[in-house]
Short mmCIF file of C-alpha atoms in Angstrom, two decimals:
data_model
loop_
_atom_site.label_atom_id
_atom_site.label_comp_id
_atom_site.label_asym_id
_atom_site.label_seq_id
_atom_site.Cartn_x
_atom_site.Cartn_y
_atom_site.Cartn_z
CA MET A 1 42.32 -22.27 26.54
CA LEU A 2 40.73 -24.53 24.45
CA THR A 3 37.75 -23.32 22.56
CA ARG A 4 34.50 -24.39 24.08
CA ILE A 5 31.45 -26.57 22.22
CA ALA A 6 28.14 -25.00 22.69
CA GLN A 7 26.08 -27.30 24.90
CA GLN A 8 24.22 -26.51 28.26
CA LEU A 9 25.16 -27.84 31.48
CA LEU A 10 22.92 -29.00 34.64
CA MET A 11 23.00 -30.23 37.69
CA THR A 12 21.23 -33.45 38.71
CA ILE A 13 17.95 -33.48 41.07
CA THR A 14 19.26 -36.14 43.25
CA MET A 15 22.40 -34.31 44.20
CA THR A 16 20.03 -31.46 45.18
CA ALA A 17 18.29 -33.41 47.77
CA THR A 18 21.31 -35.21 48.97
CA PHE A 19 23.24 -32.08 50.06
CA ILE A 20 19.95 -30.29 51.30
CA GLY A 21 19.35 -33.02 53.72
CA LEU A 22 22.77 -32.41 54.90
CA SER A 23 23.10 -30.45 58.22
CA GLY A 24 25.87 -30.48 60.85
CA THR A 25 29.86 -30.49 60.21
CA SER A 26 32.96 -31.69 62.19
CA PHE A 27 34.20 -28.36 60.42
CA ALA A 28 37.67 -30.81 60.57
CA VAL A 29 38.75 -29.76 56.71
CA GLN A 30 41.91 -31.25 55.69
CA TYR A 31 43.59 -28.82 53.04
CA VAL A 32 46.25 -29.96 50.53
CA LYS A 33 48.49 -28.36 48.44
CA ALA A 34 48.05 -28.29 44.38
CA PRO A 35 51.55 -27.97 42.58
CA PRO A 36 51.07 -28.56 38.92
CA LEU A 37 50.29 -32.49 37.87
CA THR A 38 53.83 -33.18 36.69
CA GLU A 39 54.76 -33.14 39.95
CA VAL A 40 51.97 -35.03 41.75
CA VAL A 41 50.77 -37.83 39.54
CA ASN A 42 53.82 -40.60 39.65
CA ALA A 43 52.61 -43.08 36.91
CA GLN A 44 54.46 -45.17 34.44
CA ILE A 45 52.90 -45.30 31.25
CA GLN A 46 51.48 -48.45 29.59
CA ASN A 47 49.07 -49.71 27.02
CA VAL A 48 45.72 -49.95 27.72
CA LYS A 49 44.39 -53.24 28.87
CA ASP A 50 43.08 -54.78 26.21
CA SER A 51 40.72 -57.50 28.22
CA GLY A 52 37.31 -57.39 29.96
CA ALA A 53 35.05 -54.29 30.17
CA VAL A 54 36.38 -50.87 29.16
CA ARG A 55 36.54 -48.74 32.30
CA VAL A 56 34.92 -45.35 32.14
CA PRO A 57 35.02 -42.58 34.54
CA LEU A 58 32.25 -40.46 35.55
CA ILE A 59 32.39 -37.78 38.08
CA THR A 60 29.42 -36.48 40.43
CA TRP A 61 27.63 -34.23 37.80
CA GLY A 62 24.21 -34.24 36.09
CA GLY A 63 25.41 -34.51 32.82
CA ASP A 64 26.64 -37.85 33.52
CA ILE A 65 23.16 -38.91 33.92
CA ALA A 66 23.15 -39.56 29.92
CA THR A 67 26.40 -42.16 30.33
CA ILE A 68 24.46 -44.18 33.36
CA LEU A 69 21.44 -44.11 30.98
CA ALA A 70 23.13 -45.52 28.07
CA ASN A 71 24.85 -48.21 30.21
CA GLY A 72 21.57 -49.81 31.22
CA ASN A 73 21.23 -47.74 34.31
CA SER A 74 24.03 -49.60 35.63
CA LYS A 75 27.71 -49.78 36.42
CA ASP A 76 28.54 -52.38 34.20
CA THR A 77 26.69 -52.58 30.71
CA ALA A 78 23.38 -54.12 30.77
CA ALA A 79 22.08 -56.36 28.19
CA GLY A 80 19.94 -54.32 25.70
CA SER A 81 20.94 -51.12 26.69
CA ILE A 82 22.04 -48.41 24.23
CA PHE A 83 25.89 -49.02 24.83
CA ALA A 84 25.37 -52.82 24.38
CA LYS A 85 23.71 -52.02 21.40
CA GLN A 86 26.90 -50.17 20.17
CA ASN A 87 28.93 -53.54 21.01
CA LEU A 88 30.39 -52.36 23.96
CA LYS A 89 30.86 -53.89 27.19
CA LEU A 90 32.01 -51.02 29.87
CA GLU A 91 32.63 -50.11 33.71
CA LEU A 92 31.53 -47.22 35.16
CA THR A 93 33.56 -46.07 37.89
CA ARG A 94 32.66 -42.74 39.66
CA THR A 95 36.29 -41.10 40.10
CA ASP A 96 36.21 -37.34 41.41
CA ASP A 97 39.80 -36.89 42.26
CA PHE A 98 41.11 -35.96 39.19
CA GLY A 99 45.07 -36.84 40.07
CA GLN A 100 43.36 -40.59 40.18
CA GLN A 101 41.92 -40.38 37.14
CA VAL A 102 44.85 -39.26 34.96
CA LYS A 103 47.19 -41.84 36.85
CA ALA A 104 44.61 -44.62 36.12
CA TYR A 105 44.51 -43.17 32.33
CA MET A 106 48.36 -43.46 32.13
CA GLU A 107 48.68 -46.47 33.63
CA GLY A 108 46.43 -47.82 31.04
CA ASN A 109 43.53 -48.69 33.45
CA THR A 110 41.15 -46.54 30.97
CA PRO A 111 41.54 -44.92 28.10
CA TYR A 112 39.05 -42.29 28.81
CA LEU A 113 39.49 -39.16 31.19
CA ARG A 114 36.17 -37.35 32.16
CA GLY A 115 36.16 -33.57 33.52
CA THR A 116 35.89 -30.22 32.06
CA LEU A 117 38.45 -28.83 29.14
CA GLY A 118 40.18 -26.82 32.13
CA MET A 119 40.79 -29.81 33.89
CA ILE A 120 42.21 -31.65 30.57
CA ASN A 121 44.27 -28.58 30.21
CA MET A 122 45.97 -28.82 33.64
CA ALA A 123 46.88 -32.19 32.54
CA SER A 124 48.09 -31.26 28.98
CA GLU A 125 51.76 -31.14 29.81
CA LEU A 126 51.89 -34.27 31.77
CA LEU A 127 49.86 -36.26 29.05
CA ASN A 128 51.56 -34.87 26.44
CA ARG A 129 54.97 -36.30 27.40
CA ASP A 130 54.36 -39.40 25.58
CA SER A 131 52.33 -39.57 22.17
CA ARG A 132 50.41 -42.33 23.82
CA THR A 133 48.80 -40.71 25.87
CA LYS A 134 48.11 -37.52 24.24
CA PRO A 135 44.25 -36.69 24.97
CA VAL A 136 41.80 -36.46 21.91
CA ILE A 137 38.74 -34.50 23.19
CA ILE A 138 36.00 -36.85 21.37
CA TYR A 139 32.65 -35.44 23.12
CA GLN A 140 31.30 -31.91 25.09
CA MET A 141 28.68 -33.40 27.15
CA THR A 142 27.18 -30.03 28.58
CA TRP A 143 28.04 -26.62 29.53
CA SER A 144 27.40 -25.12 33.23
CA ASN A 145 24.78 -22.55 33.16
CA GLY A 146 23.87 -22.25 36.85
CA GLY A 147 25.24 -25.24 37.99
CA ASP A 148 28.44 -23.87 39.89
CA CYS A 149 28.86 -21.01 41.99
CA LEU A 150 30.72 -18.63 44.04
CA VAL A 151 29.27 -18.48 47.60
CA VAL A 152 30.66 -15.39 49.89
CA LYS A 153 30.18 -14.56 53.11
CA SER A 154 28.89 -11.00 54.89
CA GLY A 155 30.97 -8.19 53.79
CA ILE A 156 31.79 -9.29 50.41
CA ASN A 157 29.35 -7.85 47.31
CA SER A 158 31.56 -8.06 44.38
CA ALA A 159 34.55 -9.54 42.89
CA LYS A 160 36.99 -6.65 43.62
CA ASP A 161 35.75 -7.23 47.28
CA LEU A 162 37.73 -10.75 46.75
CA LYS A 163 41.13 -8.94 47.31
CA GLY A 164 43.13 -9.85 50.13
CA LYS A 165 40.40 -12.82 51.11
CA THR A 166 40.81 -16.33 51.61
CA ILE A 167 38.85 -18.50 49.04
CA ALA A 168 38.52 -22.63 49.21
CA LEU A 169 38.81 -24.17 46.13
CA GLN A 170 38.90 -27.97 44.85
CA ALA A 171 42.61 -29.02 43.43
CA TYR A 172 42.52 -29.78 40.05
CA GLY A 173 38.78 -29.57 39.96
CA PRO A 174 36.22 -27.89 37.65
CA HIS A 175 36.09 -24.34 39.38
CA VAL A 176 39.71 -23.30 38.88
CA ASP A 177 39.73 -21.54 35.37
CA TYR A 178 36.33 -19.92 36.59
CA LEU A 179 37.65 -18.41 39.75
CA ALA A 180 40.61 -17.05 37.35
CA LYS A 181 38.17 -15.37 34.97
CA LEU A 182 36.13 -14.03 37.90
CA LEU A 183 38.88 -12.46 39.33
CA ARG A 184 40.88 -11.39 35.63
CA ASP A 185 37.15 -9.59 34.96
CA ALA A 186 37.51 -7.89 38.49
CA GLY A 187 41.18 -6.42 37.68
CA LEU A 188 42.37 -9.15 39.81
CA LYS A 189 44.94 -11.76 40.06
CA MET A 190 44.92 -15.13 41.68
CA SER A 191 47.99 -13.85 43.74
CA ASP A 192 45.61 -10.83 44.99
CA VAL A 193 43.68 -13.87 47.18
CA THR A 194 44.53 -16.63 49.19
CA ILE A 195 43.60 -20.24 48.13
CA LYS A 196 42.95 -23.11 50.57
CA TRP A 197 42.84 -26.08 48.30
CA VAL A 198 40.65 -29.12 49.53
CA LYS A 199 40.74 -32.67 47.98
CA ASP A 200 36.92 -33.04 47.37
CA LEU A 201 34.35 -31.55 45.11
CA THR A 202 31.17 -32.43 47.35
CA GLY A 203 29.84 -34.77 49.95
CA THR A 204 32.73 -34.95 52.27
CA ASP A 205 34.53 -33.37 54.89
CA ASN A 206 37.38 -31.84 52.74
CA THR A 207 35.55 -29.94 50.06
CA PRO A 208 34.76 -26.20 49.89
CA ALA A 209 31.29 -26.34 51.14
CA GLU A 210 32.50 -27.62 54.31
CA ALA A 211 35.51 -25.08 54.20
CA LEU A 212 33.11 -22.23 54.36
CA TYR A 213 31.80 -23.63 57.82
CA THR A 214 35.48 -22.34 58.94
CA LYS A 215 36.00 -18.73 60.34
CA ASP A 216 39.03 -18.67 58.20
CA ILE A 217 37.36 -18.78 54.67
CA ASP A 218 35.65 -16.14 53.52
CA ALA A 219 34.32 -17.56 50.34
CA ALA A 220 34.10 -21.05 48.44
CA MET A 221 33.56 -22.12 44.76
CA MET A 222 30.88 -25.25 44.87
CA ILE A 223 28.37 -26.43 42.89
CA ILE A 224 24.92 -25.31 42.86
CA PRO A 225 23.41 -27.87 45.54
CA ASP A 226 26.08 -27.16 48.16
CA GLY A 227 25.53 -23.40 47.37
CA LEU A 228 21.71 -23.46 47.78
CA MET A 229 22.14 -25.49 50.91
CA LEU A 230 24.81 -22.88 52.40
CA THR A 231 22.34 -20.21 51.38
CA SER A 232 19.40 -21.06 52.76
CA ASN A 233 17.96 -22.33 49.38
CA GLY A 234 19.55 -19.64 47.39
CA SER A 235 18.81 -16.50 49.53
CA VAL A 236 20.65 -15.53 52.65
CA GLY A 237 21.98 -18.15 54.98
CA THR A 238 20.24 -18.28 58.38
CA GLY A 239 22.69 -20.25 60.20
CA ALA A 240 19.84 -23.01 60.48
CA GLU A 241 19.57 -26.48 58.49
CA GLY A 242 23.23 -26.42 57.29
CA SER A 243 23.21 -23.04 56.24
CA VAL A 244 26.07 -20.53 57.25
CA LYS A 245 24.72 -17.23 58.61
CA GLY A 246 25.29 -14.18 56.08
CA ALA A 247 26.42 -16.50 53.09
CA LYS A 248 25.04 -15.75 49.97
CA ILE A 249 25.46 -16.80 46.34
CA MET A 250 27.43 -13.94 44.51
CA LEU A 251 28.11 -15.47 40.97
CA SER A 252 27.09 -18.43 39.30
CA THR A 253 27.77 -19.89 35.69
CA LYS A 254 24.15 -18.71 35.03
CA SER A 255 25.72 -15.36 34.12
CA ALA A 256 29.00 -16.99 32.50
CA ASN A 257 27.75 -20.01 31.01
CA ARG A 258 30.46 -20.25 28.72
CA ILE A 259 33.26 -21.12 31.27
CA ILE A 260 32.75 -24.65 32.38
CA ALA A 261 32.48 -27.57 29.61
CA ASP A 262 32.41 -30.93 30.31
CA VAL A 263 33.89 -33.43 28.38
CA TYR A 264 35.45 -36.87 27.41
CA ALA A 265 38.84 -37.40 26.06
CA VAL A 266 40.62 -40.30 25.18
CA ARG A 267 44.48 -41.41 24.88
CA SER A 268 45.34 -40.91 21.16
CA ASP A 269 46.82 -44.79 21.06
CA TYR A 270 43.52 -46.32 21.72
CA PHE A 271 41.55 -43.57 19.63
CA ALA A 272 43.91 -44.98 16.62
CA ALA A 273 43.57 -49.08 17.37
CA HIS A 274 39.97 -48.46 18.50
CA LYS A 275 38.70 -45.72 16.49
CA LYS A 276 35.57 -47.67 16.37
CA GLU A 277 34.77 -48.68 19.37
CA VAL A 278 35.00 -44.66 19.94
CA GLN A 279 32.84 -43.89 17.77
CA ASN A 280 30.34 -46.17 19.06
CA PHE A 281 30.73 -44.47 22.73
CA VAL A 282 29.86 -41.18 20.89
CA HIS A 283 26.99 -42.30 19.06
CA GLY A 284 25.40 -44.07 22.23
CA LEU A 285 26.35 -40.93 24.28
CA LEU A 286 24.34 -38.70 21.66
CA GLN A 287 21.44 -41.53 21.59
CA ALA A 288 21.28 -41.91 25.43
CA GLU A 289 20.76 -37.76 25.67
CA GLN A 290 17.78 -37.84 23.64
CA LYS A 291 16.49 -40.78 25.21
CA LEU A 292 17.01 -38.95 28.44
CA LYS A 293 14.90 -35.64 26.92
CA THR A 294 12.17 -38.18 26.03
CA ILE A 295 12.26 -39.51 29.90
CA PHE A 296 12.08 -36.23 31.34
CA LYS A 297 9.69 -34.54 28.88
CA ASN A 298 7.02 -37.29 29.11
CA LYS A 299 7.51 -38.22 32.95
CA LYS A 300 3.85 -38.67 33.73
CA THR A 301 3.51 -41.44 31.00
CA GLN A 302 7.26 -43.05 31.67
CA LEU A 303 7.31 -42.99 35.07
CA THR A 304 8.86 -46.26 35.68
CA GLU A 305 11.84 -45.39 33.37
CA TYR A 306 12.19 -41.99 34.89
CA LYS A 307 12.49 -43.62 38.54
CA LYS A 308 14.78 -46.44 37.19
CA THR A 309 16.94 -43.48 35.78
CA VAL A 310 16.76 -41.35 38.61
CA THR A 311 17.41 -44.09 41.23
CA ALA A 312 20.54 -45.31 39.13
CA ALA A 313 21.73 -41.80 38.90
CA ALA A 314 21.52 -41.26 42.88
CA GLU A 315 23.16 -44.44 43.63
CA ILE A 316 26.18 -44.33 41.12
CA LEU A 317 26.95 -40.46 41.52
CA LEU A 318 26.01 -40.25 45.21
CA ASP A 319 26.17 -44.11 46.79
CA SER A 320 22.66 -43.42 48.11
CA ALA A 321 19.82 -44.88 46.02
CA SER A 322 17.30 -43.40 48.94
CA ALA A 323 18.25 -40.03 47.91
CA THR A 324 15.36 -40.06 45.23
CA ALA A 325 12.57 -39.78 47.28
CA ASP A 326 12.96 -35.83 48.18
CA ALA A 327 14.90 -35.24 44.62
CA GLU A 328 11.47 -36.14 42.56
CA ALA A 329 10.30 -32.99 44.04
CA CYS A 330 13.21 -30.98 42.37
CA THR A 331 12.57 -32.16 38.60
CA GLY A 332 12.47 -28.29 37.69
CA ILE A 333 16.33 -28.44 37.53
CA VAL A 334 16.64 -31.42 36.01
CA ASN A 335 14.54 -30.23 33.12
CA MET A 336 17.50 -27.67 32.55
CA LEU A 337 19.31 -30.87 31.34
CA LEU A 338 16.69 -31.67 28.56
CA PHE A 339 17.60 -28.37 26.05
CA ARG A 340 21.34 -27.80 24.59
CA ALA A 341 22.62 -24.15 24.62
CA MET A 342 22.95 -22.75 21.00
#
């Protein structure tokens, strides 16, 4: 496993409001297989397309607000934005399906990968087959510090109790490493549990959170907004308002905050040919992070900028600009984004 670089990760407030507002579910979860990416991604390696805006992937994660802000709170680089001042022309595309990200990366539709270091590692065998697509880690955005959790049903009180249980987990997602470590620390192996893989991370019928509603699932790894919803805001689920009766957050990255590191990687060939552009991209992200700190620390005096940023994040990450109305009451969660872990 690659060494983690110190920074703190956080969830966005807009995500919290949207998912807490969800209630009722179809329980029609479709499970998938999760063989190695070498067997899943069928793509012909091509050179990166060198015309028009450069596509940059996002995932549904609080740390990606900085990328959105740098682009002028827009999917396409806005005039006068941080990235525009770095002479960049980008198109932000949310792609939570990591297999699809890897395919687009290999086919030259984007030179960038956005994921955790664990996700990049899962793709390393496939991507290292060709020197052009060997990933170069260029920037760590955040550490997960409470943004990811294990939600369990009644009767499970420790990681050792997971032996023989069935756990829902996103295939090729950010929680594979986390679950492996939890089991390892408890003296268990992945083979000691039954994994039910789902396609999506959040927001659809095929997610770990959705799977926990079914009687066949004993526990699930998920992002904290989903965990809060299922456990009646972090206590014990009552069965009302979208919660699962008896469900609780047993563990989170608040007590294991050096497990999940979110990063950007770039293709080796693109890095060699466009080093200045890549450097400008990283510089822009650093500037955006500092600007984001200022906006949130001075919300009262920068309310217009604050609302614009949160609205853009809600629309781009969640497909719903209206999610900000309730989310603004949860600024305590976003404030965690302001500070790097040292």
